[in-house]
mmCIF file of C-alpha atoms in Angstrom:
data_model
loop_
_atom_site.group_PDB
_atom_site.id
_atom_site.type_symbol
_atom_site.label_atom_id
_atom_site.label_comp_id
_atom_site.label_asym_id
_atom_site.label_seq_id
_atom_site.Cartn_x
_atom_site.Cartn_y
_atom_site.Cartn_z
ATOM 1 C CA MET P 1 5.854 -18.157 4.050
ATOM 2 C CA ASP P 2 6.513 -16.665 7.411
ATOM 3 C CA ILE P 3 7.991 -13.288 6.369
ATOM 4 C CA SER P 4 8.395 -10.619 3.413
ATOM 5 C CA VAL P 5 10.826 -8.233 3.401
ATOM 6 C CA ILE P 6 10.248 -5.038 0.965
ATOM 7 C CA ILE P 7 12.935 -3.068 0.439
ATOM 8 C CA PRO P 8 12.502 0.266 -2.131
ATOM 9 C CA LEU P 9 15.863 1.405 -3.156
ATOM 10 C CA LEU P 10 17.689 3.926 -5.371
ATOM 11 C CA ASN P 11 21.218 4.167 -6.099
ATOM 12 C CA GLU P 12 22.101 1.595 -3.410
ATOM 13 C CA GLU P 13 24.427 -0.890 -5.219
ATOM 14 C CA GLU P 14 26.824 -0.648 -2.823
ATOM 15 C CA SER P 15 24.911 -1.477 0.095
ATOM 16 C CA LEU P 16 22.742 -4.314 -1.632
ATOM 17 C CA PRO P 17 24.883 -7.151 -1.073
ATOM 18 C CA GLU P 18 25.890 -6.504 2.453
ATOM 19 C CA LEU P 19 22.125 -6.100 3.316
ATOM 20 C CA GLU P 20 20.751 -9.333 1.904
ATOM 21 C CA ALA P 21 23.853 -11.265 3.304
ATOM 22 C CA TRP P 22 22.395 -9.660 6.803
ATOM 23 C CA ILE P 23 18.803 -10.628 6.260
ATOM 24 C CA ARG P 24 20.035 -14.587 5.056
ATOM 25 C CA ARG P 25 21.689 -14.803 8.168
ATOM 26 C CA VAL P 26 18.722 -13.565 10.501
ATOM 27 C CA MET P 27 16.214 -15.756 8.449
ATOM 28 C CA GLU P 28 18.580 -18.667 8.498
ATOM 29 C CA GLU P 29 18.978 -18.284 12.449
ATOM 30 C CA HIS P 30 15.739 -18.477 13.149
ATOM 31 C CA ASN P 31 14.066 -21.017 10.368
ATOM 32 C CA TYR P 32 11.863 -18.372 9.085
ATOM 33 C CA SER P 33 10.579 -18.756 5.454
ATOM 34 C CA TYR P 34 10.905 -15.684 3.951
ATOM 35 C CA GLU P 35 11.047 -14.017 0.387
ATOM 36 C CA ILE P 36 13.247 -10.550 -0.192
ATOM 37 C CA VAL P 37 11.262 -8.004 -2.687
ATOM 38 C CA PHE P 38 13.540 -5.543 -4.021
ATOM 39 C CA VAL P 39 12.065 -2.743 -5.891
ATOM 40 C CA ASP P 40 14.408 -0.629 -7.726
ATOM 41 C CA ASP P 41 13.037 3.049 -8.184
ATOM 42 C CA GLY P 42 14.574 3.962 -11.512
ATOM 43 C CA SER P 43 18.019 3.637 -10.060
ATOM 44 C CA THR P 44 20.804 4.646 -12.359
ATOM 45 C CA ASP P 45 23.837 3.104 -11.493
ATOM 46 C CA ASP P 46 24.478 -0.833 -11.135
ATOM 47 C CA SER P 47 21.546 -1.904 -8.422
ATOM 48 C CA TRP P 48 19.557 -3.952 -10.701
ATOM 49 C CA HIS P 49 22.062 -5.786 -12.005
ATOM 50 C CA CYS P 50 23.425 -6.297 -8.378
ATOM 51 C CA ILE P 51 19.641 -7.610 -7.608
ATOM 52 C CA LYS P 52 19.892 -9.920 -10.476
ATOM 53 C CA GLN P 53 23.280 -11.440 -9.048
ATOM 54 C CA LEU P 54 22.153 -11.896 -5.820
ATOM 55 C CA LYS P 55 19.346 -13.709 -7.087
ATOM 56 C CA GLU P 56 21.456 -16.471 -8.808
ATOM 57 C CA THR P 57 22.924 -17.016 -5.559
ATOM 58 C CA ASN P 58 19.333 -17.007 -3.262
ATOM 59 C CA PRO P 59 16.507 -18.043 -5.008
ATOM 60 C CA ASN P 60 14.170 -16.490 -2.135
ATOM 61 C CA ILE P 61 14.796 -12.873 -3.958
ATOM 62 C CA CYS P 62 12.885 -11.514 -6.366
ATOM 63 C CA GLY P 63 12.459 -8.064 -7.588
ATOM 64 C CA ILE P 64 10.733 -4.534 -9.421
ATOM 65 C CA ARG P 65 12.350 -2.314 -11.654
ATOM 66 C CA PHE P 66 10.631 0.655 -12.428
ATOM 67 C CA ARG P 67 11.589 2.725 -15.640
ATOM 68 C CA ARG P 68 12.128 5.817 -13.789
ATOM 69 C CA ASN P 69 12.063 7.123 -10.096
ATOM 70 C CA TYR P 70 8.328 6.935 -8.955
ATOM 71 C CA GLY P 71 8.975 7.632 -5.361
ATOM 72 C CA LYS P 72 9.148 5.351 -2.401
ATOM 73 C CA SER P 73 5.334 5.477 -2.147
ATOM 74 C CA ALA P 74 5.298 3.697 -5.432
ATOM 75 C CA ALA P 75 7.947 1.357 -4.617
ATOM 76 C CA LEU P 76 6.325 0.218 -1.438
ATOM 77 C CA ASN P 77 2.766 -0.363 -3.068
ATOM 78 C CA GLU P 78 4.165 -2.396 -5.917
ATOM 79 C CA GLY P 79 6.196 -4.362 -3.246
ATOM 80 C CA PHE P 80 2.735 -4.829 -1.172
ATOM 81 C CA LYS P 81 1.159 -6.864 -3.966
ATOM 82 C CA LEU P 82 3.798 -9.120 -4.465
ATOM 83 C CA ALA P 83 4.556 -10.041 -0.684
ATOM 84 C CA HIS P 84 2.999 -13.443 0.312
ATOM 85 C CA GLY P 85 4.510 -13.873 3.823
ATOM 86 C CA ASP P 86 2.337 -13.203 6.626
ATOM 87 C CA VAL P 87 4.023 -10.885 8.086
ATOM 88 C CA VAL P 88 5.912 -7.892 5.917
ATOM 89 C CA ILE P 89 8.584 -5.892 6.863
ATOM 90 C CA THR P 90 9.736 -3.226 5.036
ATOM 91 C CA MET P 91 13.383 -1.256 5.385
ATOM 92 C CA ASP P 92 15.362 0.724 3.649
ATOM 93 C CA ALA P 93 18.445 -0.289 1.580
ATOM 94 C CA ASP P 94 20.791 1.989 2.988
ATOM 95 C CA LEU P 95 21.885 -0.224 5.994
ATOM 96 C CA GLN P 96 20.435 2.366 8.345
ATOM 97 C CA ASP P 97 17.615 -0.203 9.697
ATOM 98 C CA SER P 98 18.890 -3.232 11.207
ATOM 99 C CA PRO P 99 17.631 -6.690 9.845
ATOM 100 C CA ASP P 100 18.370 -8.196 13.738
ATOM 101 C CA GLU P 101 15.191 -6.546 14.474
ATOM 102 C CA ILE P 102 12.960 -8.806 12.511
ATOM 103 C CA PRO P 103 12.617 -11.442 14.883
ATOM 104 C CA GLU P 104 11.060 -9.388 17.418
ATOM 105 C CA LEU P 105 9.035 -7.214 14.858
ATOM 106 C CA TYR P 106 7.521 -10.475 13.657
ATOM 107 C CA ASN P 107 7.049 -11.705 17.370
ATOM 108 C CA MET P 108 4.846 -8.819 17.539
ATOM 109 C CA ILE P 109 2.458 -9.275 14.781
ATOM 110 C CA GLU P 110 2.216 -12.793 15.029
ATOM 111 C CA ASN P 111 2.198 -13.575 18.921
ATOM 112 C CA GLU P 112 1.111 -10.263 20.328
ATOM 113 C CA GLY P 113 -1.863 -9.571 17.871
ATOM 114 C CA TYR P 114 -0.630 -6.093 16.469
ATOM 115 C CA ASP P 115 -1.736 -5.396 12.916
ATOM 116 C CA LEU P 116 1.224 -3.030 12.398
ATOM 117 C CA VAL P 117 4.305 -2.045 14.196
ATOM 118 C CA SER P 118 6.314 1.001 13.607
ATOM 119 C CA GLY P 119 9.727 1.461 14.506
ATOM 120 C CA TRP P 120 11.128 3.994 16.632
ATOM 121 C CA LYS P 121 14.590 5.381 16.208
ATOM 122 C CA LYS P 122 14.952 6.740 19.838
ATOM 123 C CA LYS P 123 18.650 7.756 19.136
ATOM 124 C CA ARG P 124 19.212 8.606 15.995
ATOM 125 C CA TYR P 125 22.599 9.350 13.716
ATOM 126 C CA ASP P 126 21.448 12.092 11.561
ATOM 127 C CA SER P 127 22.267 15.990 11.997
ATOM 128 C CA THR P 128 20.481 17.517 14.735
ATOM 129 C CA PHE P 129 19.462 20.706 12.742
ATOM 130 C CA GLY P 130 18.795 18.854 9.215
ATOM 131 C CA LYS P 131 16.726 15.525 10.627
ATOM 132 C CA ASN P 132 16.315 15.498 14.502
ATOM 133 C CA ILE P 133 14.289 18.468 15.363
ATOM 134 C CA PRO P 134 12.223 18.808 12.030
ATOM 135 C CA SER P 135 11.555 15.384 12.516
ATOM 136 C CA LYS P 136 10.503 15.547 16.109
ATOM 137 C CA PHE P 137 8.178 18.439 15.308
ATOM 138 C CA TYR P 138 6.739 16.446 12.476
ATOM 139 C CA ASN P 139 5.953 13.480 14.826
ATOM 140 C CA TRP P 140 4.341 15.775 17.210
ATOM 141 C CA SER P 141 2.281 17.742 14.861
ATOM 142 C CA THR P 142 1.024 14.100 13.332
ATOM 143 C CA ARG P 143 0.182 12.875 16.844
ATOM 144 C CA CYS P 144 -1.728 15.858 17.515
ATOM 145 C CA MET P 145 -3.647 15.733 14.103
ATOM 146 C CA THR P 146 -4.243 11.539 14.041
ATOM 147 C CA GLY P 147 -4.636 10.927 17.286
ATOM 148 C CA ILE P 148 -2.023 7.686 16.600
ATOM 149 C CA LYS P 149 0.271 7.810 19.525
ATOM 150 C CA LEU P 150 3.898 7.088 17.747
ATOM 151 C CA HIS P 151 7.209 8.858 18.216
ATOM 152 C CA ASP P 152 8.115 8.179 14.269
ATOM 153 C CA PHE P 153 6.014 7.635 11.695
ATOM 154 C CA ASN P 154 8.781 8.057 9.115
ATOM 155 C CA CYS P 155 10.722 5.145 10.246
ATOM 156 C CA GLY P 156 11.050 2.574 7.098
ATOM 157 C CA LEU P 157 11.391 -0.265 9.711
ATOM 158 C CA LYS P 158 7.913 -1.295 9.954
ATOM 159 C CA ALA P 159 6.035 -4.776 10.321
ATOM 160 C CA TYR P 160 2.599 -5.746 8.981
ATOM 161 C CA ARG P 161 -0.174 -8.302 9.504
ATOM 162 C CA ASN P 162 -0.065 -9.502 5.337
ATOM 163 C CA GLU P 163 -3.922 -8.714 5.665
ATOM 164 C CA VAL P 164 -2.947 -5.074 6.165
ATOM 165 C CA VAL P 165 -0.680 -4.291 3.222
ATOM 166 C CA LYS P 166 -3.396 -6.235 0.786
ATOM 167 C CA ASN P 167 -5.893 -3.502 1.876
ATOM 168 C CA ILE P 168 -4.308 -0.282 1.694
ATOM 169 C CA GLU P 169 -2.910 1.947 -1.265
ATOM 170 C CA ILE P 170 -0.251 4.147 -1.078
ATOM 171 C CA TYR P 171 0.903 6.884 -3.493
ATOM 172 C CA GLY P 172 2.026 10.599 -3.701
ATOM 173 C CA GLU P 173 4.181 11.116 -0.682
ATOM 174 C CA MET P 174 1.856 8.944 1.647
ATOM 175 C CA HIS P 175 4.363 6.273 2.652
ATOM 176 C CA ARG P 176 4.867 8.260 5.645
ATOM 177 C CA TYR P 177 1.264 8.036 6.802
ATOM 178 C CA ILE P 178 0.914 4.154 6.592
ATOM 179 C CA PRO P 179 -0.172 3.911 10.093
ATOM 180 C CA VAL P 180 -3.228 6.707 9.574
ATOM 181 C CA ILE P 181 -3.711 4.815 6.110
ATOM 182 C CA ALA P 182 -4.114 1.448 8.177
ATOM 183 C CA LYS P 183 -6.256 2.837 10.855
ATOM 184 C CA ALA P 184 -8.451 4.865 8.604
ATOM 185 C CA ALA P 185 -8.983 1.250 6.687
ATOM 186 C CA GLY P 186 -9.782 -0.195 10.087
ATOM 187 C CA PHE P 187 -6.760 -1.735 11.576
ATOM 188 C CA THR P 188 -6.622 -0.279 14.817
ATOM 189 C CA HIS P 189 -4.175 -2.379 16.709
ATOM 190 C CA ILE P 190 -1.044 -0.312 15.871
ATOM 191 C CA GLY P 191 2.314 -0.762 17.953
ATOM 192 C CA GLU P 192 5.552 0.711 18.058
ATOM 193 C CA LYS P 193 9.334 -0.724 18.738
ATOM 194 C CA VAL P 194 12.542 1.023 19.638
ATOM 195 C CA VAL P 195 15.043 -0.021 17.219
ATOM 196 C CA HIS P 196 18.883 0.507 16.342
ATOM 197 C CA HIS P 197 19.550 3.398 13.999
ATOM 198 C CA GLN P 198 22.909 3.324 12.584
ATOM 199 C CA LYS P 199 25.090 5.658 10.455
ATOM 200 C CA ARG P 200 25.058 5.556 6.928
ATOM 201 C CA LYS P 201 27.835 3.310 5.155
ATOM 202 C CA TYR P 202 27.337 4.251 1.766
ATOM 203 C CA GLY P 203 26.128 7.097 -0.830
ATOM 204 C CA GLU P 204 23.818 10.055 0.589
ATOM 205 C CA SER P 205 20.549 10.544 1.473
ATOM 206 C CA LYS P 206 18.014 10.982 -1.437
ATOM 207 C CA PHE P 207 15.694 13.239 0.180
ATOM 208 C CA GLY P 208 15.851 16.966 0.593
ATOM 209 C CA MET P 209 15.029 19.612 2.501
ATOM 210 C CA SER P 210 11.456 19.633 0.240
ATOM 211 C CA ARG P 211 10.244 16.558 2.220
ATOM 212 C CA PHE P 212 9.386 18.788 5.031
ATOM 213 C CA VAL P 213 7.031 20.722 2.662
ATOM 214 C CA ARG P 214 5.568 18.041 1.139
ATOM 215 C CA GLY P 215 5.249 15.847 4.326
ATOM 216 C CA TYR P 216 3.081 18.911 5.729
ATOM 217 C CA LEU P 217 0.894 19.022 2.653
ATOM 218 C CA ASP P 218 0.393 15.328 2.643
ATOM 219 C CA LEU P 219 -0.247 15.519 6.444
ATOM 220 C CA LEU P 220 -3.384 17.931 5.756
ATOM 221 C CA THR P 221 -4.289 15.561 2.717
ATOM 222 C CA ILE P 222 -4.209 12.522 4.547
ATOM 223 C CA SER P 223 -6.169 13.972 7.478
ATOM 224 C CA PHE P 224 -8.610 15.518 5.378
ATOM 225 C CA ILE P 225 -9.051 11.968 3.156
ATOM 226 C CA SER P 226 -8.875 9.645 6.440
ATOM 227 C CA LYS P 227 -12.262 11.646 7.609
ATOM 228 C CA PHE P 228 -14.058 12.536 4.268
ATOM 229 C CA GLY P 229 -12.554 10.499 1.665
ATOM 230 C CA LYS P 230 -15.305 8.213 1.450
ATOM 231 C CA ARG P 231 -17.910 11.351 1.881
ATOM 232 C CA PRO P 232 -16.631 14.391 0.508
ATOM 233 C CA MET P 233 -20.630 15.845 1.103
ATOM 234 C CA HIS P 234 -20.276 15.527 4.778
ATOM 235 C CA LEU P 235 -17.947 18.102 4.358
ATOM 236 C CA PHE P 236 -18.542 20.704 1.344
ATOM 237 C CA GLY P 237 -22.114 19.784 1.951
ATOM 238 C CA GLY P 238 -22.301 20.788 5.337
ATOM 239 C CA LEU P 239 -20.543 24.134 5.034
ATOM 240 C CA GLY P 240 -22.346 25.168 1.613
ATOM 241 C CA SER P 241 -25.662 24.298 3.722
ATOM 242 C CA LEU P 242 -24.434 26.556 6.824
ATOM 243 C CA MET P 243 -23.442 29.541 4.681
ATOM 244 C CA PHE P 244 -26.516 29.271 2.421
ATOM 245 C CA ILE P 245 -28.662 29.147 5.624
ATOM 246 C CA VAL P 246 -26.742 32.102 7.481
ATOM 247 C CA GLY P 247 -27.336 33.936 3.941
ATOM 248 C CA PHE P 248 -31.019 33.545 3.359
ATOM 249 C CA ILE P 249 -31.916 34.579 6.812
ATOM 250 C CA ILE P 250 -29.985 37.996 6.502
ATOM 251 C CA GLY P 251 -31.548 38.503 3.274
ATOM 252 C CA ILE P 252 -35.293 37.677 4.862
ATOM 253 C CA ILE P 253 -34.442 39.963 7.670
ATOM 254 C CA LEU P 254 -33.515 42.617 5.203
ATOM 255 C CA VAL P 255 -36.341 42.237 3.237
ATOM 256 C CA VAL P 256 -38.587 42.230 6.274
ATOM 257 C CA LYS P 257 -36.844 45.540 7.626
ATOM 258 C CA LYS P 258 -37.466 46.997 4.164
ATOM 259 C CA PHE P 259 -41.304 46.473 3.467
ATOM 260 C CA ALA P 260 -41.969 46.716 7.354
ATOM 261 C CA TYR P 261 -40.240 49.667 8.330
ATOM 262 C CA HIS P 262 -39.923 51.124 4.864
ATOM 263 C CA THR P 263 -36.328 51.362 4.721
ATOM 264 C CA TYR P 264 -34.570 52.097 1.355
ATOM 265 C CA GLY P 265 -30.951 51.765 -0.091
ATOM 266 C CA MET P 266 -31.223 47.856 0.952
ATOM 267 C CA ALA P 267 -28.651 47.489 -1.904
ATOM 268 C CA THR P 268 -26.270 49.705 -0.705
ATOM 269 C CA ARG P 269 -25.658 48.433 2.942
ATOM 270 C CA PRO P 270 -22.951 45.885 3.387
ATOM 271 C CA LEU P 271 -24.999 43.423 5.188
ATOM 272 C CA PHE P 272 -26.818 42.811 1.803
ATOM 273 C CA TYR P 273 -23.619 41.845 -0.067
ATOM 274 C CA PHE P 274 -22.592 39.589 2.657
ATOM 275 C CA ALA P 275 -25.938 37.880 2.476
ATOM 276 C CA LEU P 276 -25.481 37.649 -1.236
ATOM 277 C CA VAL P 277 -21.713 36.054 -0.971
ATOM 278 C CA CYS P 278 -23.053 33.779 1.597
ATOM 279 C CA ILE P 279 -25.623 32.262 -0.567
ATOM 280 C CA VAL P 280 -23.376 32.363 -3.916
ATOM 281 C CA VAL P 281 -20.569 30.539 -1.727
ATOM 282 C CA GLY P 282 -22.861 28.246 -0.179
ATOM 283 C CA VAL P 283 -24.352 27.297 -3.274
ATOM 284 C CA GLN P 284 -20.676 26.220 -4.536
ATOM 285 C CA LEU P 285 -19.608 24.228 -2.257
ATOM 286 C CA PHE P 286 -22.578 22.017 -1.848
ATOM 287 C CA LEU P 287 -22.092 21.662 -5.718
ATOM 288 C CA THR P 288 -18.594 20.751 -4.886
ATOM 289 C CA GLY P 289 -19.522 18.145 -2.324
ATOM 290 C CA PHE P 290 -21.769 16.829 -5.128
ATOM 291 C CA ILE P 291 -19.669 16.713 -7.985
ATOM 292 C CA ALA P 292 -16.543 15.343 -5.257
ATOM 293 C CA GLU P 293 -19.298 12.603 -4.485
ATOM 294 C CA LEU P 294 -19.671 11.476 -8.373
ATOM 295 C CA VAL P 295 -15.748 11.201 -8.785
ATOM 296 C CA GLN P 296 -15.539 9.262 -5.736
ATOM 297 C CA SER P 297 -17.878 6.844 -6.915
ATOM 298 C CA THR P 298 -16.762 6.466 -10.425
ATOM 299 C CA SER P 299 -12.797 6.741 -9.748
ATOM 300 C CA SER P 300 -11.804 2.639 -8.790
ATOM 301 C CA LYS P 301 -9.406 2.325 -10.562
ATOM 302 C CA SER P 302 -5.845 2.168 -9.136
ATOM 303 C CA LYS P 303 -2.525 4.068 -10.744
ATOM 304 C CA VAL P 304 -0.415 2.010 -13.036
ATOM 305 C CA TYR P 305 3.717 2.472 -12.807
ATOM 306 C CA GLY P 306 5.787 1.555 -15.650
ATOM 307 C CA ILE P 307 7.221 -1.489 -14.527
ATOM 308 C CA ALA P 308 10.510 -2.250 -16.543
ATOM 309 C CA GLU P 309 10.876 -5.711 -15.524
ATOM 310 C CA ASN P 310 10.125 -8.311 -12.912
ATOM 311 C CA LEU P 311 12.360 -10.776 -11.167
#
C-alpha cells in the first residue's frame, strides 16, 4: 500500500463526507493505493455513524472509536498501529488541512529520502492574538530547546516513513512534539514543507487557551525524556554525587579547622548546615536516580485505551 491517511477527530460529522471525497479524488488522480483511518476520539455527535456510512461506499476506509475522549495523542498512537502504507500522512478532520498537499509530501518521503516531513502553515487564518503570536513563541522556544529547525511543530499535516510511526509511541499531549520523539528514536532526516491553510468551515476549535500551559510543560517533559529517559541516573546521580562531594568537602574542612585550630561552636555556623543539606540532598538525588532506573527497566508495557469498535 502506498499511503495511509490517519485522521483523528472529535465531533466533526459535518466535515467528514467532504474530507473523504477530497482525499479519494486526490488518491484516484495519482493512482495511489491507500487507506483512510478515522480515529473517533469519543465524539458525542454522529461522527461515528458518518464514518460507517462512508465505509459502505469506500472500502479503503477503516476506523476506531474510543469509548471516551483520550486526546489527539492517543488517537494518533492507535492510528499509527493500524497504518499499512509505506508513507503515513496525518491531517486534521476540520478541512483546514488540504489533501492536495499529499502528493508532494509522499514524494518527499519516497523519493527525497526524508523520514518525516512537517507542514508549515506560513500563512494562517487564525486570530492573531489567539493563535498566531502564541504559536510563534511556542515554535521559537521549541527550536531553541530541541535544535530541530521547524517553523510549525504543531501542524497536523505531516508525512512519515512507515518505519517511523512503528518505532515511536506518543501519549498525553505529546503529538505536538512528534518530530522531537522521532529524532530521539534515531530518525534525523526531518524536513518541512509550506502547506496551504484554510479557514475552518464547520464547527469550532477543540483546543482552548490551556493548551499553551500544557504545551510548555510537555516541552520540558519531552526535553528531559529525550535526553535522560533511558538513563535517569546520569542526571539525578550526577547532580546527587556533585552535591554530596561539595557537602563532604565542606564538612572535612570544618572538622580540620576544629581540631587543627581549636575552633569551637562548629554546629552553630551556617556553613555547617549548608554542608549537611548538600550531603542529605545529594544522597536523595542519587537514590531518586537509582529508583528511576529500576522503574524505567521494568515499565515496558504500553498504555491500553478503551476502544469501543473497529471497522
